[in-house]
JSON list of C-alpha atoms in Angstrom, two decimals:
[
{"chain": "T", "resi": 1, "resn": "MET", "atom": "CA", "xyz": [79.04, 97.18, 115.69]},
{"chain": "T", "resi": 2, "resn": "ALA", "atom": "CA", "xyz": [81.56, 97.86, 112.94]},
{"chain": "T", "resi": 3, "resn": "ILE", "atom": "CA", "xyz": [83.68, 100.96, 113.44]},
{"chain": "T", "resi": 4, "resn": "PHE", "atom": "CA", "xyz": [86.08, 102.77, 111.18]},
{"chain": "T", "resi": 5, "resn": "GLY", "atom": "CA", "xyz": [88.99, 105.08, 111.87]},
{"chain": "T", "resi": 6, "resn": "ASN", "atom": "CA", "xyz": [88.37, 107.23, 114.91]},
{"chain": "T", "resi": 7, "resn": "GLY", "atom": "CA", "xyz": [85.50, 105.09, 116.16]},
{"chain": "T", "resi": 8, "resn": "ALA", "atom": "CA", "xyz": [82.74, 106.56, 113.99]},
{"chain": "T", "resi": 9, "resn": "ASP", "atom": "CA", "xyz": [80.01, 104.14, 113.01]},
{"chain": "T", "resi": 10, "resn": "VAL", "atom": "CA", "xyz": [80.55, 103.26, 109.34]},
{"chain": "T", "resi": 11, "resn": "MET", "atom": "CA", "xyz": [76.84, 103.35, 108.56]},
{"chain": "T", "resi": 12, "resn": "SER", "atom": "CA", "xyz": [76.35, 106.92, 109.71]},
{"chain": "T", "resi": 13, "resn": "ASN", "atom": "CA", "xyz": [79.56, 108.77, 108.90]},
{"chain": "T", "resi": 14, "resn": "ASP", "atom": "CA", "xyz": [82.11, 109.21, 106.15]},
{"chain": "T", "resi": 15, "resn": "PRO", "atom": "CA", "xyz": [81.48, 107.10, 103.04]},
{"chain": "T", "resi": 16, "resn": "VAL", "atom": "CA", "xyz": [83.62, 104.67, 101.10]},
{"chain": "T", "resi": 17, "resn": "LEU", "atom": "CA", "xyz": [84.08, 105.64, 97.45]},
{"chain": "T", "resi": 18, "resn": "PHE", "atom": "CA", "xyz": [84.12, 102.54, 95.22]},
{"chain": "T", "resi": 19, "resn": "VAL", "atom": "CA", "xyz": [85.52, 103.01, 91.68]},
{"chain": "T", "resi": 20, "resn": "ASP", "atom": "CA", "xyz": [85.43, 100.30, 89.00]},
{"chain": "T", "resi": 21, "resn": "ASP", "atom": "CA", "xyz": [84.60, 100.54, 85.32]},
{"chain": "T", "resi": 22, "resn": "ASP", "atom": "CA", "xyz": [83.59, 96.86, 85.13]},
{"chain": "T", "resi": 23, "resn": "LEU", "atom": "CA", "xyz": [79.82, 96.86, 85.69]},
{"chain": "T", "resi": 24, "resn": "ILE", "atom": "CA", "xyz": [79.49, 93.39, 87.21]},
{"chain": "T", "resi": 25, "resn": "SER", "atom": "CA", "xyz": [82.44, 93.85, 89.58]},
{"chain": "T", "resi": 26, "resn": "HIS", "atom": "CA", "xyz": [81.10, 97.28, 90.47]},
{"chain": "T", "resi": 27, "resn": "LEU", "atom": "CA", "xyz": [77.60, 96.08, 91.31]},
{"chain": "T", "resi": 28, "resn": "LEU", "atom": "CA", "xyz": [78.72, 92.99, 93.25]},
{"chain": "T", "resi": 29, "resn": "ASN", "atom": "CA", "xyz": [81.35, 94.75, 95.33]},
{"chain": "T", "resi": 30, "resn": "CYS", "atom": "CA", "xyz": [79.17, 97.74, 96.16]},
{"chain": "T", "resi": 31, "resn": "ALA", "atom": "CA", "xyz": [76.53, 95.28, 97.39]},
{"chain": "T", "resi": 32, "resn": "VAL", "atom": "CA", "xyz": [79.15, 93.50, 99.53]},
{"chain": "T", "resi": 33, "resn": "LEU", "atom": "CA", "xyz": [80.25, 96.77, 101.09]},
{"chain": "T", "resi": 34, "resn": "ARG", "atom": "CA", "xyz": [76.69, 97.87, 101.80]},
{"chain": "T", "resi": 35, "resn": "GLU", "atom": "CA", "xyz": [75.85, 94.49, 103.35]},
{"chain": "T", "resi": 36, "resn": "SER", "atom": "CA", "xyz": [78.94, 94.92, 105.54]},
{"chain": "T", "resi": 37, "resn": "GLY", "atom": "CA", "xyz": [77.55, 98.21, 106.86]},
{"chain": "T", "resi": 38, "resn": "PHE", "atom": "CA", "xyz": [79.44, 100.75, 104.75]},
{"chain": "T", "resi": 39, "resn": "ASN", "atom": "CA", "xyz": [77.96, 103.94, 103.35]},
{"chain": "T", "resi": 40, "resn": "VAL", "atom": "CA", "xyz": [79.02, 103.56, 99.70]},
{"chain": "T", "resi": 41, "resn": "LEU", "atom": "CA", "xyz": [79.45, 106.18, 97.00]},
{"chain": "T", "resi": 42, "resn": "GLU", "atom": "CA", "xyz": [79.88, 104.82, 93.49]},
{"chain": "T", "resi": 43, "resn": "ALA", "atom": "CA", "xyz": [81.91, 105.92, 90.48]},
{"chain": "T", "resi": 44, "resn": "ARG", "atom": "CA", "xyz": [82.66, 104.12, 87.24]},
{"chain": "T", "resi": 45, "resn": "SER", "atom": "CA", "xyz": [85.29, 106.49, 85.82]},
{"chain": "T", "resi": 46, "resn": "TYR", "atom": "CA", "xyz": [88.05, 108.91, 86.77]},
{"chain": "T", "resi": 47, "resn": "ALA", "atom": "CA", "xyz": [85.76, 111.89, 86.12]},
{"chain": "T", "resi": 48, "resn": "GLU", "atom": "CA", "xyz": [82.94, 110.50, 88.30]},
{"chain": "T", "resi": 49, "resn": "ALA", "atom": "CA", "xyz": [85.40, 109.67, 91.09]},
{"chain": "T", "resi": 50, "resn": "CYS", "atom": "CA", "xyz": [86.92, 113.16, 91.03]},
{"chain": "T", "resi": 51, "resn": "ALA", "atom": "CA", "xyz": [83.45, 114.71, 91.16]},
{"chain": "T", "resi": 52, "resn": "GLU", "atom": "CA", "xyz": [82.61, 112.61, 94.25]},
{"chain": "T", "resi": 53, "resn": "ILE", "atom": "CA", "xyz": [85.92, 113.57, 95.91]},
{"chain": "T", "resi": 54, "resn": "GLU", "atom": "CA", "xyz": [85.16, 117.26, 95.32]},
{"chain": "T", "resi": 55, "resn": "ARG", "atom": "CA", "xyz": [81.62, 116.87, 96.71]},
{"chain": "T", "resi": 56, "resn": "ARG", "atom": "CA", "xyz": [82.64, 114.72, 99.68]},
{"chain": "T", "resi": 57, "resn": "PRO", "atom": "CA", "xyz": [86.31, 115.27, 100.55]},
{"chain": "T", "resi": 58, "resn": "ARG", "atom": "CA", "xyz": [85.85, 113.53, 103.94]},
{"chain": "T", "resi": 59, "resn": "LEU", "atom": "CA", "xyz": [85.84, 109.99, 102.63]},
{"chain": "T", "resi": 60, "resn": "ALA", "atom": "CA", "xyz": [86.53, 107.17, 105.07]},
{"chain": "T", "resi": 61, "resn": "ALA", "atom": "CA", "xyz": [88.11, 105.15, 102.27]},
{"chain": "T", "resi": 62, "resn": "LEU", "atom": "CA", "xyz": [88.68, 104.81, 98.55]},
{"chain": "T", "resi": 63, "resn": "VAL", "atom": "CA", "xyz": [88.53, 101.43, 96.84]},
{"chain": "T", "resi": 64, "resn": "THR", "atom": "CA", "xyz": [89.62, 101.77, 93.23]},
{"chain": "T", "resi": 65, "resn": "ASP", "atom": "CA", "xyz": [90.44, 99.60, 90.28]},
{"chain": "T", "resi": 66, "resn": "ILE", "atom": "CA", "xyz": [93.79, 100.62, 88.82]},
{"chain": "T", "resi": 67, "resn": "GLU", "atom": "CA", "xyz": [92.88, 100.25, 85.15]},
{"chain": "T", "resi": 68, "resn": "LEU", "atom": "CA", "xyz": [89.86, 102.36, 84.24]},
{"chain": "T", "resi": 69, "resn": "GLY", "atom": "CA", "xyz": [90.08, 102.38, 80.46]},
{"chain": "T", "resi": 70, "resn": "VAL", "atom": "CA", "xyz": [91.16, 105.51, 78.60]},
{"chain": "T", "resi": 71, "resn": "GLY", "atom": "CA", "xyz": [92.50, 108.40, 80.66]},
{"chain": "T", "resi": 72, "resn": "PRO", "atom": "CA", "xyz": [93.86, 108.71, 84.19]},
{"chain": "T", "resi": 73, "resn": "ASP", "atom": "CA", "xyz": [93.93, 105.61, 86.35]},
{"chain": "T", "resi": 74, "resn": "GLY", "atom": "CA", "xyz": [93.21, 104.57, 89.92]},
{"chain": "T", "resi": 75, "resn": "PHE", "atom": "CA", "xyz": [96.63, 105.78, 91.08]},
{"chain": "T", "resi": 76, "resn": "GLU", "atom": "CA", "xyz": [95.68, 109.31, 90.06]},
{"chain": "T", "resi": 77, "resn": "ILE", "atom": "CA", "xyz": [92.31, 109.03, 91.80]},
{"chain": "T", "resi": 78, "resn": "ALA", "atom": "CA", "xyz": [94.09, 107.98, 95.01]},
{"chain": "T", "resi": 79, "resn": "ARG", "atom": "CA", "xyz": [96.48, 110.93, 94.78]},
{"chain": "T", "resi": 80, "resn": "ARG", "atom": "CA", "xyz": [93.52, 113.31, 94.39]},
{"chain": "T", "resi": 81, "resn": "ALA", "atom": "CA", "xyz": [91.68, 111.70, 97.31]},
{"chain": "T", "resi": 82, "resn": "ARG", "atom": "CA", "xyz": [94.77, 112.04, 99.51]},
{"chain": "T", "resi": 83, "resn": "LEU", "atom": "CA", "xyz": [95.13, 115.72, 98.54]},
{"chain": "T", "resi": 84, "resn": "ALA", "atom": "CA", "xyz": [91.58, 116.28, 99.73]},
{"chain": "T", "resi": 85, "resn": "ASN", "atom": "CA", "xyz": [92.03, 114.13, 102.85]},
{"chain": "T", "resi": 86, "resn": "PRO", "atom": "CA", "xyz": [95.54, 112.88, 103.74]},
{"chain": "T", "resi": 87, "resn": "GLU", "atom": "CA", "xyz": [94.10, 110.24, 106.09]},
{"chain": "T", "resi": 88, "resn": "VAL", "atom": "CA", "xyz": [91.75, 108.54, 103.62]},
{"chain": "T", "resi": 89, "resn": "ALA", "atom": "CA", "xyz": [92.28, 104.77, 103.54]},
{"chain": "T", "resi": 90, "resn": "VAL", "atom": "CA", "xyz": [93.14, 103.51, 100.05]},
{"chain": "T", "resi": 91, "resn": "VAL", "atom": "CA", "xyz": [92.64, 100.04, 98.62]},
{"chain": "T", "resi": 92, "resn": "TYR", "atom": "CA", "xyz": [93.66, 99.29, 95.04]},
{"chain": "T", "resi": 93, "resn": "MET", "atom": "CA", "xyz": [92.36, 96.31, 93.11]},
{"chain": "T", "resi": 94, "resn": "SER", "atom": "CA", "xyz": [93.53, 94.85, 89.83]},
{"chain": "T", "resi": 95, "resn": "GLY", "atom": "CA", "xyz": [94.01, 91.62, 87.97]},
{"chain": "T", "resi": 96, "resn": "THR", "atom": "CA", "xyz": [97.29, 92.73, 86.44]},
{"chain": "T", "resi": 97, "resn": "GLU", "atom": "CA", "xyz": [98.92, 95.73, 88.12]},
{"chain": "T", "resi": 98, "resn": "LEU", "atom": "CA", "xyz": [100.73, 94.47, 91.24]},
{"chain": "T", "resi": 99, "resn": "ARG", "atom": "CA", "xyz": [104.12, 95.64, 89.93]},
{"chain": "T", "resi": 100, "resn": "ARG", "atom": "CA", "xyz": [102.82, 99.13, 89.22]},
{"chain": "T", "resi": 101, "resn": "TYR", "atom": "CA", "xyz": [101.24, 99.23, 92.67]},
{"chain": "T", "resi": 102, "resn": "ALA", "atom": "CA", "xyz": [104.66, 98.74, 94.26]},
{"chain": "T", "resi": 103, "resn": "SER", "atom": "CA", "xyz": [106.02, 101.83, 92.50]},
{"chain": "T", "resi": 104, "resn": "GLU", "atom": "CA", "xyz": [102.94, 104.06, 92.05]},
{"chain": "T", "resi": 105, "resn": "GLY", "atom": "CA", "xyz": [100.62, 103.30, 94.96]},
{"chain": "T", "resi": 106, "resn": "VAL", "atom": "CA", "xyz": [100.18, 105.93, 97.67]},
{"chain": "T", "resi": 107, "resn": "ASN", "atom": "CA", "xyz": [101.77, 105.25, 101.07]},
{"chain": "T", "resi": 108, "resn": "ASN", "atom": "CA", "xyz": [99.84, 103.19, 103.61]},
{"chain": "T", "resi": 109, "resn": "SER", "atom": "CA", "xyz": [97.59, 101.70, 100.95]},
{"chain": "T", "resi": 110, "resn": "ARG", "atom": "CA", "xyz": [96.58, 98.12, 100.25]},
{"chain": "T", "resi": 111, "resn": "PHE", "atom": "CA", "xyz": [96.29, 95.99, 97.10]},
{"chain": "T", "resi": 112, "resn": "ILE", "atom": "CA", "xyz": [93.94, 93.10, 96.44]},
{"chain": "T", "resi": 113, "resn": "PRO", "atom": "CA", "xyz": [94.33, 91.02, 93.27]},
{"chain": "T", "resi": 114, "resn": "LYS", "atom": "CA", "xyz": [91.25, 90.28, 91.19]},
{"chain": "T", "resi": 115, "resn": "PRO", "atom": "CA", "xyz": [89.39, 88.06, 91.47]},
{"chain": "T", "resi": 116, "resn": "PHE", "atom": "CA", "xyz": [88.85, 88.31, 95.23]},
{"chain": "T", "resi": 117, "resn": "GLY", "atom": "CA", "xyz": [86.18, 87.25, 97.68]},
{"chain": "T", "resi": 118, "resn": "PRO", "atom": "CA", "xyz": [83.94, 89.45, 99.82]},
{"chain": "T", "resi": 119, "resn": "ASP", "atom": "CA", "xyz": [85.98, 88.76, 102.95]},
{"chain": "T", "resi": 120, "resn": "GLN", "atom": "CA", "xyz": [89.17, 89.91, 101.20]},
{"chain": "T", "resi": 121, "resn": "LEU", "atom": "CA", "xyz": [87.57, 93.21, 100.23]},
{"chain": "T", "resi": 122, "resn": "VAL", "atom": "CA", "xyz": [86.33, 93.95, 103.73]},
{"chain": "T", "resi": 123, "resn": "ARG", "atom": "CA", "xyz": [89.65, 92.81, 105.26]},
{"chain": "T", "resi": 124, "resn": "ALA", "atom": "CA", "xyz": [91.57, 95.12, 102.93]},
{"chain": "T", "resi": 125, "resn": "LEU", "atom": "CA", "xyz": [89.46, 98.04, 104.13]},
{"chain": "T", "resi": 126, "resn": "GLU", "atom": "CA", "xyz": [90.07, 97.02, 107.72]},
{"chain": "T", "resi": 127, "resn": "ASP", "atom": "CA", "xyz": [93.82, 96.79, 107.11]},
{"chain": "T", "resi": 128, "resn": "ALA", "atom": "CA", "xyz": [93.87, 100.17, 105.36]},
{"chain": "T", "resi": 129, "resn": "ALA", "atom": "CA", "xyz": [92.05, 102.01, 108.15]},
{"chain": "T", "resi": 130, "resn": "PRO", "atom": "CA", "xyz": [93.87, 105.20, 109.20]},
{"chain": "T", "resi": 131, "resn": "LEU", "atom": "CA", "xyz": [96.39, 104.95, 112.01]},
{"chain": "T", "resi": 132, "resn": "GLY", "atom": "CA", "xyz": [95.92, 101.18, 112.17]},
{"chain": "T", "resi": 133, "resn": "ALA", "atom": "CA", "xyz": [92.39, 101.43, 113.57]},
{"chain": "T", "resi": 134, "resn": "GLY", "atom": "CA", "xyz": [90.27, 98.46, 112.55]},
{"chain": "T", "resi": 135, "resn": "LEU", "atom": "CA", "xyz": [86.69, 98.04, 111.50]},
{"chain": "T", "resi": 136, "resn": "GLY", "atom": "CA", "xyz": [85.98, 95.76, 114.42]},
{"chain": "T", "resi": 137, "resn": "LEU", "atom": "CA", "xyz": [85.21, 92.84, 112.13]},
{"chain": "T", "resi": 138, "resn": "ASP", "atom": "CA", "xyz": [86.16, 89.21, 112.68]},
{"chain": "T", "resi": 139, "resn": "LEU", "atom": "CA", "xyz": [86.47, 87.47, 109.33]},
{"chain": "T", "resi": 140, "resn": "PRO", "atom": "CA", "xyz": [87.56, 83.84, 109.68]},
{"chain": "T", "resi": 141, "resn": "GLY", "atom": "CA", "xyz": [89.90, 82.70, 106.94]},
{"chain": "T", "resi": 142, "resn": "ALA", "atom": "CA", "xyz": [90.65, 86.20, 105.67]},
{"chain": "T", "resi": 143, "resn": "THR", "atom": "CA", "xyz": [94.30, 86.83, 105.00]},
{"chain": "T", "resi": 144, "resn": "GLY", "atom": "CA", "xyz": [96.33, 89.99, 105.05]},
{"chain": "T", "resi": 145, "resn": "VAL", "atom": "CA", "xyz": [96.86, 91.96, 101.87]},
{"chain": "T", "resi": 146, "resn": "PRO", "atom": "CA", "xyz": [99.99, 93.57, 100.44]},
{"chain": "T", "resi": 147, "resn": "LYS", "atom": "CA", "xyz": [100.56, 97.11, 101.68]},
{"chain": "T", "resi": 148, "resn": "LEU", "atom": "CA", "xyz": [102.88, 100.02, 101.03]},
{"chain": "T", "resi": 149, "resn": "LYS", "atom": "CA", "xyz": [104.38, 101.73, 104.05]}
]
């Protein structure tokens, strides 16, 4: 059974907030997370993500695109999520923003470059789990992802 953080079952406890303004990426990746046993909340903008964080401050994790169109970006969403819950796991994704991640990403976060496969997304969540706790998943061929300490 997949576990997250302090040993809570991912299907029955704190959700993962997935934020991406690209509809196809959003739909596909939310489906991957659900099929992997995660309770997924969805947002397609900074405003929607902030509303979810206010409603559910006990997120297990945040997965956010960095570029979300006009307005604040994924870095700001991560900062807000960490204010609400300092232990929330954070995974950033982007096709272009690796350099910005190195200077603007929150500590103990992960980055996955777009495009990525389902195993990379789940592995990034496993690697980002608070206090180094894993999800209990064995994903052959998955590689580690860049992280900020």
